[in-house]
Amino acid sequence: MTSWRDSNTVEILSGAPAWSQLDINSEVTLALTLQIHSEQVNDPGAIQGFLNLLTIYLDRWQGQPSVLVVHVAGATPDVAAVLRTKLGPGSDLSYYGLDTTLAAAIFSQGPDITSRKALMNMAIDASPTRWVVSGYELERGIVMSQDTAYLVHRTAQIQKDSPGAVYIIPQFGLLEGDHDFSVGALELAHLDGHLLSLEDLEEGECEGDDEVDLHHEGNNVFEQIEKLWWEITRRLTKENPVLMDEKMVEQEALALDKIQLALTSLLTETQHYNLYATDISPVLMFDNLGPRYGMITNEMVREVEEFGGKLCYNSLRLAQMATLGYHINVLGGAFAISTQATRHVIGDPNKGALGVSRCDGCFFFVDEEEEDILEDISLDERTRPAKIAILWERTADPLQGHT
């Protein structure tokens, strides 16, 4: 798998010179990834589309620290030159905060794509701050909402004395029309019936899609998350905000408990296929300090790089966090959205080498004889939180820090 250790293949394009001035405990790092597949390399429109999306992210992030890891399959000298110019010193993106961005690229001559999860781990590992927002993959054509930067930084300040928090940022797909990325526009699209959960905005049906229903059959965790998010967001955005009374606090706490339990249940054998078939990678704001003393999130709860496909255990890490006792919440007011414009600007996201389409599933395990290996890795990862918990009970010092 690709990692920062591969100094011969990982090229640093922007070294984030402004990181020397960071407050690592109060600021939040945006971890971005981008996978350009070989069918897009020779499409100048798609490359420019990715750069346009990146500009939106940097502009919305308001000069706060970010990490961008790019993999280019079938890289040509022309594409490499464009990216080095646009992401390197003297770029016009410096106006949007490129000096606070660590940008790295892997230029592969072969057509094969790499693991999305490997790129995500790299971006998270390089994040210099205690708090990280991950899950934004530019190739999916999603964009953060206008107030996301303000909301995550406010949340980091509020939670600074409570380690182990995880906030879920919901993702939506706009069927038609334009969008200004505000909560008001999202509400109007919802009322007009033009808004879907992003996992419902299918890229095309695949064999086995009828075997899983994440919104019903006892596993409606993502529906629960969105329902609670709407309730919190509407309360926060009213002209005359409603103060929470004791009953409202209890109802919200109960809803969060149900979400935590539903996420934990994804690691059980009965929910195994639902865990495998989660369509999208969650966008998470998380604390790199875990809920137990000495627990470092990016070391203890990592994306499984072998599960690199678009439809391949995408919610595993979140389920592990819930099981390990991280405090699961939803970030009211913040969201990500895919519109017709952001989807079309990057070209066809499904046409390309093995692993590009969601129908390729866990594409590292395509041969029938490799299915047992996939099952073994899955079982190990589903039981790993229990093993970690036992180890922590035996080794953690309850007299130091949080327990």
Tab-separated table of C-alpha atoms in Angstrom:
chain	number	residue	atom	x	y	z
A	1	MET	CA	0.000	0.000	0.000
A	2	THR	CA	1.030	3.633	-0.566
A	3	SER	CA	2.359	5.484	2.483
A	4	TRP	CA	4.537	8.427	3.482
A	5	ARG	CA	7.455	5.996	3.748
A	6	ASP	CA	7.464	5.622	-0.038
A	7	SER	CA	9.766	8.590	-0.561
A	8	ASN	CA	10.483	7.504	-4.111
A	9	THR	CA	6.828	7.760	-5.132
A	10	VAL	CA	5.335	10.411	-2.819
A	11	GLU	CA	6.167	13.916	-4.024
A	12	ILE	CA	5.597	16.905	-1.726
A	13	LEU	CA	4.159	19.752	-3.821
A	14	SER	CA	3.366	22.197	-1.019
A	15	GLY	CA	5.148	22.036	2.337
A	16	ALA	CA	2.640	24.108	4.371
A	17	PRO	CA	5.161	26.771	5.504
A	18	ALA	CA	2.570	28.461	7.770
A	19	TRP	CA	2.159	25.386	9.987
A	20	SER	CA	4.849	26.709	12.338
A	21	GLN	CA	2.252	29.132	13.710
A	22	LEU	CA	-0.488	26.596	14.475
A	23	ASP	CA	-2.252	26.063	17.778
A	24	ILE	CA	-2.431	22.274	17.610
A	25	ASN	CA	-5.041	21.938	20.366
A	26	SER	CA	-7.627	24.440	19.141
A	27	GLU	CA	-7.334	24.388	15.344
A	28	VAL	CA	-8.819	21.731	13.071
A	29	THR	CA	-7.150	20.091	10.056
A	30	LEU	CA	-9.078	19.332	6.889
A	31	ALA	CA	-7.906	15.976	5.454
A	32	LEU	CA	-8.645	15.867	1.718
A	33	THR	CA	-7.957	13.113	-0.805
A	34	LEU	CA	-8.218	12.939	-4.572
A	35	GLN	CA	-7.937	9.975	-6.894
A	36	ILE	CA	-7.568	10.768	-10.597
A	37	HIS	CA	-8.006	7.640	-12.686
A	38	SER	CA	-6.440	6.981	-16.052
A	39	GLU	CA	-9.598	7.847	-18.045
A	40	GLN	CA	-9.527	11.371	-16.583
A	41	VAL	CA	-5.829	12.083	-17.072
A	42	ASN	CA	-6.256	13.141	-20.694
A	43	ASP	CA	-9.377	15.205	-19.977
A	44	PRO	CA	-8.294	18.804	-19.248
A	45	GLY	CA	-11.868	19.616	-18.219
A	46	ALA	CA	-11.842	16.975	-15.465
A	47	ILE	CA	-8.448	18.121	-14.131
A	48	GLN	CA	-9.644	21.719	-14.057
A	49	GLY	CA	-12.859	20.552	-12.408
A	50	PHE	CA	-10.908	18.943	-9.575
A	51	LEU	CA	-8.874	22.128	-9.128
A	52	ASN	CA	-12.079	24.178	-9.038
A	53	LEU	CA	-13.466	21.938	-6.288
A	54	LEU	CA	-10.203	22.247	-4.357
A	55	THR	CA	-10.419	26.034	-4.623
A	56	ILE	CA	-13.905	25.935	-3.071
A	57	TYR	CA	-12.631	23.827	-0.176
A	58	LEU	CA	-9.617	26.059	0.506
A	59	ASP	CA	-11.754	29.180	0.274
A	60	ARG	CA	-14.370	27.775	2.674
A	61	TRP	CA	-11.679	26.538	5.079
A	62	GLN	CA	-10.500	30.124	5.567
A	63	GLY	CA	-6.755	29.534	5.791
A	64	GLN	CA	-6.892	26.844	8.466
A	65	PRO	CA	-4.533	23.817	8.168
A	66	SER	CA	-5.290	21.185	5.560
A	67	VAL	CA	-3.693	18.124	4.006
A	68	LEU	CA	-4.278	17.022	0.411
A	69	VAL	CA	-3.098	13.643	-0.890
A	70	VAL	CA	-3.511	13.035	-4.623
A	71	HIS	CA	-3.019	9.799	-6.552
A	72	VAL	CA	-2.822	9.986	-10.344
A	73	ALA	CA	-3.105	6.721	-12.257
A	74	GLY	CA	-1.594	6.663	-15.735
A	75	ALA	CA	0.090	9.989	-15.020
A	76	THR	CA	1.459	11.862	-18.016
A	77	PRO	CA	4.189	14.529	-17.909
A	78	ASP	CA	1.583	17.175	-18.799
A	79	VAL	CA	-0.729	16.301	-15.904
A	80	ALA	CA	2.170	16.105	-13.470
A	81	ALA	CA	3.345	19.545	-14.619
A	82	VAL	CA	-0.138	21.036	-14.166
A	83	LEU	CA	-0.455	19.711	-10.631
A	84	ARG	CA	3.065	20.781	-9.662
A	85	THR	CA	2.281	24.292	-10.904
A	86	LYS	CA	-1.176	24.548	-9.345
A	87	LEU	CA	-0.215	22.999	-5.985
A	88	GLY	CA	3.354	24.247	-5.726
A	89	PRO	CA	5.072	27.490	-4.654
A	90	GLY	CA	3.786	30.569	-6.429
A	91	SER	CA	0.444	29.000	-7.288
A	92	ASP	CA	-2.605	31.237	-7.655
A	93	LEU	CA	-4.188	28.984	-5.000
A	94	SER	CA	-1.904	30.673	-2.449
A	95	TYR	CA	-4.556	33.377	-2.257
A	96	TYR	CA	-6.942	30.765	-0.821
A	97	GLY	CA	-4.590	29.394	1.834
A	98	LEU	CA	-2.193	27.024	0.079
A	99	ASP	CA	0.553	28.097	2.518
A	100	THR	CA	-1.331	26.231	5.259
A	101	THR	CA	-1.806	23.138	3.049
A	102	LEU	CA	0.464	20.117	2.907
A	103	ALA	CA	-0.078	18.819	-0.626
A	104	ALA	CA	1.430	15.542	-1.817
A	105	ALA	CA	1.032	13.597	-5.045
A	106	ILE	CA	1.692	10.043	-6.155
A	107	PHE	CA	2.211	9.907	-9.916
A	108	SER	CA	1.736	6.305	-11.086
A	109	GLN	CA	2.540	5.371	-14.650
A	110	GLY	CA	0.303	2.308	-14.566
A	111	PRO	CA	-3.490	2.536	-14.983
A	112	ASP	CA	-4.374	0.874	-11.663
A	113	ILE	CA	-5.936	3.014	-8.965
A	114	THR	CA	-4.830	2.707	-5.359
A	115	SER	CA	-6.780	2.275	-2.152
A	116	ARG	CA	-8.977	5.234	-1.172
A	117	LYS	CA	-8.500	4.194	2.435
A	118	ALA	CA	-4.689	4.331	2.096
A	119	LEU	CA	-4.907	7.916	0.860
A	120	MET	CA	-7.264	8.786	3.717
A	121	ASN	CA	-4.893	7.303	6.296
A	122	MET	CA	-2.021	9.298	4.808
A	123	ALA	CA	-3.971	12.561	5.016
A	124	ILE	CA	-5.030	11.876	8.612
A	125	ASP	CA	-1.530	10.793	9.690
A	126	ALA	CA	-0.037	14.040	8.388
A	127	SER	CA	-2.596	16.258	10.149
A	128	PRO	CA	-0.758	18.438	12.696
A	129	THR	CA	-3.685	19.243	15.005
A	130	ARG	CA	-5.637	17.393	17.660
A	131	TRP	CA	-8.885	17.698	15.687
A	132	VAL	CA	-9.317	16.409	12.126
A	133	VAL	CA	-12.135	16.427	9.583
A	134	SER	CA	-11.844	13.489	7.171
A	135	GLY	CA	-13.902	11.778	4.493
A	136	TYR	CA	-13.961	14.540	1.878
A	137	GLU	CA	-12.940	12.815	-1.363
A	138	LEU	CA	-12.836	15.272	-4.257
A	139	GLU	CA	-13.546	12.584	-6.874
A	140	ARG	CA	-17.020	12.140	-5.361
A	141	GLY	CA	-17.943	15.705	-6.318
A	142	ILE	CA	-19.051	16.730	-2.819
A	143	VAL	CA	-18.550	20.197	-1.356
A	144	MET	CA	-18.673	21.377	2.251
A	145	SER	CA	-21.374	23.805	3.379
A	146	GLN	CA	-20.700	27.487	3.918
A	147	ASP	CA	-20.520	27.410	7.720
A	148	THR	CA	-18.585	24.172	8.177
A	149	ALA	CA	-15.261	25.821	9.094
A	150	TYR	CA	-16.891	28.005	11.758
A	151	LEU	CA	-18.921	25.134	13.206
A	152	VAL	CA	-16.028	22.659	13.503
A	153	HIS	CA	-13.751	25.220	15.132
A	154	ARG	CA	-16.437	26.247	17.590
A	155	THR	CA	-17.027	22.580	18.416
A	156	ALA	CA	-13.300	21.983	18.983
A	157	GLN	CA	-13.267	24.822	21.498
A	158	ILE	CA	-16.330	23.495	23.320
A	159	GLN	CA	-14.989	19.932	23.467
A	160	LYS	CA	-11.363	20.741	24.377
A	161	ASP	CA	-11.721	19.239	27.863
A	162	SER	CA	-13.690	16.163	26.740
A	163	PRO	CA	-11.447	13.798	24.734
A	164	GLY	CA	-12.836	11.149	22.404
A	165	ALA	CA	-15.581	13.016	20.552
A	166	VAL	CA	-16.679	12.142	17.007
A	167	TYR	CA	-19.104	14.314	15.038
A	168	ILE	CA	-20.812	12.998	11.913
A	169	ILE	CA	-21.387	15.446	9.056
A	170	PRO	CA	-24.257	14.224	6.822
A	171	GLN	CA	-23.966	14.106	3.028
A	172	PHE	CA	-26.719	14.947	0.572
A	173	GLY	CA	-27.246	14.731	-3.171
A	174	LEU	CA	-29.147	17.426	-5.073
A	175	LEU	CA	-31.111	15.944	-7.966
A	176	GLU	CA	-31.590	19.182	-9.891
A	177	GLY	CA	-31.157	22.920	-9.623
A	178	ASP	CA	-28.434	25.154	-8.218
A	179	HIS	CA	-27.379	25.449	-4.592
A	180	ASP	CA	-25.584	28.115	-2.561
A	181	PHE	CA	-24.418	25.553	0.051
A	182	SER	CA	-26.441	27.173	2.846
A	183	VAL	CA	-28.826	25.467	5.271
A	184	GLY	CA	-31.686	27.577	3.904
A	185	ALA	CA	-31.143	26.316	0.362
A	186	LEU	CA	-30.851	22.761	1.680
A	187	GLU	CA	-34.199	23.098	3.445
A	188	LEU	CA	-35.880	24.377	0.275
A	189	ALA	CA	-34.460	21.512	-1.808
A	190	HIS	CA	-35.668	19.070	0.857
A	191	LEU	CA	-39.192	20.515	0.787
A	192	ASP	CA	-39.229	20.471	-3.040
A	193	GLY	CA	-38.287	16.778	-3.107
A	194	HIS	CA	-34.995	17.484	-4.903
A	195	LEU	CA	-32.766	16.269	-2.080
A	196	LEU	CA	-31.594	12.745	-1.298
A	197	SER	CA	-29.176	11.201	1.130
A	198	LEU	CA	-25.962	10.793	-0.831
A	199	GLU	CA	-26.059	7.006	-0.444
A	200	ASP	CA	-29.424	7.048	-2.251
A	201	LEU	CA	-27.974	8.938	-5.202
A	202	GLU	CA	-26.844	5.721	-6.858
A	203	GLU	CA	-24.222	5.629	-9.585
A	204	GLY	CA	-25.977	2.595	-11.077
A	205	GLU	CA	-27.328	-0.650	-9.713
A	206	CYS	CA	-24.977	-3.520	-8.993
A	207	GLU	CA	-25.487	-7.206	-8.394
A	208	GLY	CA	-26.513	-7.742	-4.780
A	209	ASP	CA	-27.983	-4.258	-4.203
A	210	ASP	CA	-31.363	-5.812	-3.424
A	211	GLU	CA	-29.833	-7.854	-0.585
A	212	VAL	CA	-29.196	-4.864	1.658
A	213	ASP	CA	-31.397	-2.063	2.923
A	214	LEU	CA	-29.574	0.225	5.293
A	215	HIS	CA	-32.665	2.284	6.016
A	216	HIS	CA	-34.898	-0.616	7.030
A	217	GLU	CA	-34.691	-4.235	8.172
A	218	GLY	CA	-33.543	-3.174	11.626
A	219	ASN	CA	-30.498	-1.139	10.591
A	220	ASN	CA	-31.592	2.465	10.026
A	221	VAL	CA	-28.542	4.119	11.580
A	222	PHE	CA	-27.969	6.595	8.738
A	223	GLU	CA	-31.624	7.533	8.705
A	224	GLN	CA	-31.410	8.118	12.465
A	225	ILE	CA	-28.340	10.315	11.992
A	226	GLU	CA	-30.041	12.470	9.376
A	227	LYS	CA	-33.249	12.785	11.395
A	228	LEU	CA	-31.375	14.007	14.462
A	229	TRP	CA	-29.236	16.322	12.321
A	230	TRP	CA	-32.329	18.001	10.868
A	231	GLU	CA	-33.809	18.469	14.340
A	232	ILE	CA	-30.630	20.047	15.713
A	233	THR	CA	-30.024	22.169	12.601
A	234	ARG	CA	-33.556	23.555	12.475
A	235	ARG	CA	-33.338	24.472	16.132
A	236	LEU	CA	-29.985	26.230	15.618
A	237	THR	CA	-31.026	28.169	12.516
A	238	LYS	CA	-34.379	29.532	13.679
A	239	GLU	CA	-34.645	33.313	13.790
A	240	ASN	CA	-35.508	32.992	17.467
A	241	PRO	CA	-33.443	29.994	18.691
A	242	VAL	CA	-35.281	27.656	21.035
A	243	LEU	CA	-33.603	26.975	24.351
A	244	MET	CA	-33.473	23.266	25.170
A	245	ASP	CA	-35.521	22.180	28.132
A	246	GLU	CA	-34.925	19.031	30.160
A	247	LYS	CA	-37.217	16.930	27.979
A	248	MET	CA	-35.453	17.992	24.755
A	249	VAL	CA	-32.055	17.215	26.280
A	250	GLU	CA	-33.233	13.749	27.281
A	251	GLN	CA	-34.696	13.082	23.819
A	252	GLU	CA	-31.463	14.110	22.103
A	253	ALA	CA	-29.385	11.975	24.467
A	254	LEU	CA	-31.655	9.000	23.800
A	255	ALA	CA	-31.354	9.494	20.034
A	256	LEU	CA	-27.558	9.582	20.295
A	257	ASP	CA	-27.560	6.428	22.420
A	258	LYS	CA	-29.608	4.651	19.730
A	259	ILE	CA	-27.191	5.802	17.024
A	260	GLN	CA	-24.198	4.595	19.051
A	261	LEU	CA	-25.857	1.209	19.595
A	262	ALA	CA	-26.814	0.878	15.919
A	263	LEU	CA	-23.245	1.654	14.830
A	264	THR	CA	-21.863	-0.863	17.308
A	265	SER	CA	-24.259	-3.531	16.012
A	266	LEU	CA	-22.740	-3.175	12.529
A	267	LEU	CA	-19.793	-5.214	13.789
A	268	THR	CA	-22.012	-8.211	14.591
A	269	GLU	CA	-22.313	-11.198	12.278
A	270	THR	CA	-25.996	-10.516	11.569
A	271	GLN	CA	-25.160	-7.023	10.271
A	272	HIS	CA	-22.034	-8.073	8.388
A	273	TYR	CA	-23.418	-7.526	4.892
A	274	ASN	CA	-24.864	-4.138	5.823
A	275	LEU	CA	-21.421	-3.145	7.117
A	276	TYR	CA	-19.829	-4.251	3.845
A	277	ALA	CA	-22.400	-2.501	1.648
A	278	THR	CA	-22.338	1.014	3.115
A	279	ASP	CA	-22.177	3.132	-0.019
A	280	ILE	CA	-20.320	6.228	1.156
A	281	SER	CA	-17.395	7.041	3.402
A	282	PRO	CA	-18.632	9.025	6.418
A	283	VAL	CA	-17.423	12.590	6.803
A	284	LEU	CA	-16.220	12.824	10.390
A	285	MET	CA	-14.843	15.472	12.685
A	286	PHE	CA	-12.911	13.520	15.292
A	287	ASP	CA	-10.603	14.043	18.231
A	288	ASN	CA	-7.197	12.413	17.812
A	289	LEU	CA	-7.196	11.958	21.581
A	290	GLY	CA	-9.269	8.870	22.284
A	291	PRO	CA	-11.745	8.359	25.137
A	292	ARG	CA	-9.157	6.477	27.224
A	293	TYR	CA	-5.807	7.743	28.469
A	294	GLY	CA	-3.046	7.148	25.915
A	295	MET	CA	-5.438	6.161	23.108
A	296	ILE	CA	-4.386	7.971	19.912
A	297	THR	CA	-7.108	7.754	17.285
A	298	ASN	CA	-5.039	7.641	14.103
A	299	GLU	CA	-2.931	4.836	15.589
A	300	MET	CA	-5.716	2.824	17.193
A	301	VAL	CA	-8.634	3.223	14.756
A	302	ARG	CA	-7.442	3.322	11.157
A	303	GLU	CA	-9.046	2.812	7.798
A	304	VAL	CA	-8.368	-0.707	6.521
A	305	GLU	CA	-6.357	-0.080	3.381
A	306	GLU	CA	-7.188	-3.465	1.851
A	307	PHE	CA	-10.842	-2.338	1.757
A	308	GLY	CA	-10.117	0.238	-0.928
A	309	GLY	CA	-13.209	0.077	-3.142
A	310	LYS	CA	-16.085	2.541	-3.325
A	311	LEU	CA	-18.433	-0.089	-1.874
A	312	CYS	CA	-16.268	-1.882	0.683
A	313	TYR	CA	-16.766	-1.579	4.461
A	314	ASN	CA	-16.931	2.218	4.372
A	315	SER	CA	-18.504	2.559	7.836
A	316	LEU	CA	-16.132	0.104	9.552
A	317	ARG	CA	-13.964	2.767	11.206
A	318	LEU	CA	-16.983	4.666	12.543
A	319	ALA	CA	-18.472	1.438	13.914
A	320	GLN	CA	-15.157	0.643	15.614
A	321	MET	CA	-15.075	4.106	17.171
A	322	ALA	CA	-18.589	3.660	18.556
A	323	THR	CA	-17.655	0.267	20.004
A	324	LEU	CA	-14.471	1.626	21.621
A	325	GLY	CA	-16.436	4.254	23.525
A	326	TYR	CA	-15.882	7.347	21.402
A	327	HIS	CA	-18.687	9.835	22.014
A	328	ILE	CA	-20.714	9.818	18.789
A	329	ASN	CA	-22.613	12.982	17.871
A	330	VAL	CA	-23.849	14.845	14.805
A	331	LEU	CA	-22.609	18.300	13.814
A	332	GLY	CA	-25.733	20.401	13.449
A	333	GLY	CA	-25.615	22.984	10.661
A	334	ALA	CA	-22.666	21.417	8.829
A	335	PHE	CA	-23.180	19.218	5.782
A	336	ALA	CA	-21.637	18.097	2.502
A	337	ILE	CA	-23.537	18.157	-0.755
A	338	SER	CA	-23.173	16.857	-4.293
A	339	THR	CA	-24.919	18.882	-7.004
A	340	GLN	CA	-25.336	18.322	-10.727
A	341	ALA	CA	-22.645	20.935	-11.341
A	342	THR	CA	-20.079	19.424	-8.944
A	343	ARG	CA	-20.730	15.903	-10.250
A	344	HIS	CA	-20.452	16.806	-13.920
A	345	VAL	CA	-17.397	19.034	-13.594
A	346	ILE	CA	-15.148	16.028	-12.908
A	347	GLY	CA	-16.357	13.844	-15.775
A	348	ASP	CA	-17.600	10.258	-15.493
A	349	PRO	CA	-16.500	8.925	-12.070
A	350	ASN	CA	-17.287	5.297	-12.979
A	351	LYS	CA	-15.469	4.806	-16.264
A	352	GLY	CA	-11.983	3.480	-15.764
A	353	ALA	CA	-9.811	0.705	-14.374
A	354	LEU	CA	-10.857	-1.916	-11.852
A	355	GLY	CA	-11.936	-0.245	-8.611
A	356	VAL	CA	-13.314	2.943	-10.145
A	357	SER	CA	-16.933	1.743	-10.151
A	358	ARG	CA	-18.869	1.051	-6.937
A	359	CYS	CA	-19.858	-2.275	-8.533
A	360	ASP	CA	-16.224	-3.418	-8.230
A	361	GLY	CA	-16.726	-3.689	-4.460
A	362	CYS	CA	-13.601	-4.759	-2.559
A	363	PHE	CA	-11.631	-4.857	-5.789
A	364	PHE	CA	-8.396	-6.103	-4.216
A	365	PHE	CA	-10.157	-9.454	-3.745
A	366	VAL	CA	-11.561	-10.257	-7.183
A	367	ASP	CA	-10.671	-13.949	-7.423
A	368	GLU	CA	-12.919	-16.529	-5.821
A	369	GLU	CA	-10.028	-18.050	-3.882
A	370	GLU	CA	-9.344	-14.618	-2.314
A	371	GLU	CA	-12.782	-14.375	-0.717
A	372	ASP	CA	-11.596	-16.302	2.321
A	373	ILE	CA	-8.833	-13.734	2.828
A	374	LEU	CA	-11.406	-10.933	2.652
A	375	GLU	CA	-13.599	-12.715	5.206
A	376	ASP	CA	-10.637	-13.267	7.538
A	377	ILE	CA	-9.617	-9.604	7.439
A	378	SER	CA	-13.219	-8.547	8.002
A	379	LEU	CA	-13.576	-10.846	11.014
A	380	ASP	CA	-10.306	-9.590	12.500
A	381	GLU	CA	-11.419	-5.966	12.126
A	382	ARG	CA	-14.913	-6.586	13.502
A	383	THR	CA	-13.490	-8.205	16.633
A	384	ARG	CA	-10.539	-5.845	17.045
A	385	PRO	CA	-12.343	-3.286	19.274
A	386	ALA	CA	-13.065	-6.001	21.837
A	387	LYS	CA	-9.394	-7.024	21.844
A	388	ILE	CA	-8.306	-3.392	22.219
A	389	ALA	CA	-10.722	-2.884	25.120
A	390	ILE	CA	-9.343	-5.923	26.951
A	391	LEU	CA	-5.764	-4.781	26.344
A	392	TRP	CA	-6.570	-1.282	27.591
A	393	GLU	CA	-8.146	-2.589	30.775
A	394	ARG	CA	-4.915	-4.458	31.520
A	395	THR	CA	-2.413	-1.753	30.616
A	396	ALA	CA	-4.001	1.708	31.065
A	397	ASP	CA	-3.020	3.707	34.126
A	398	PRO	CA	-6.224	5.027	35.730
A	399	LEU	CA	-4.253	7.587	37.739
A	400	GLN	CA	-3.146	9.512	34.648
A	401	GLY	CA	-5.316	11.760	32.513
A	402	HIS	CA	-8.719	10.664	31.339
A	403	THR	CA	-9.854	7.037	31.765
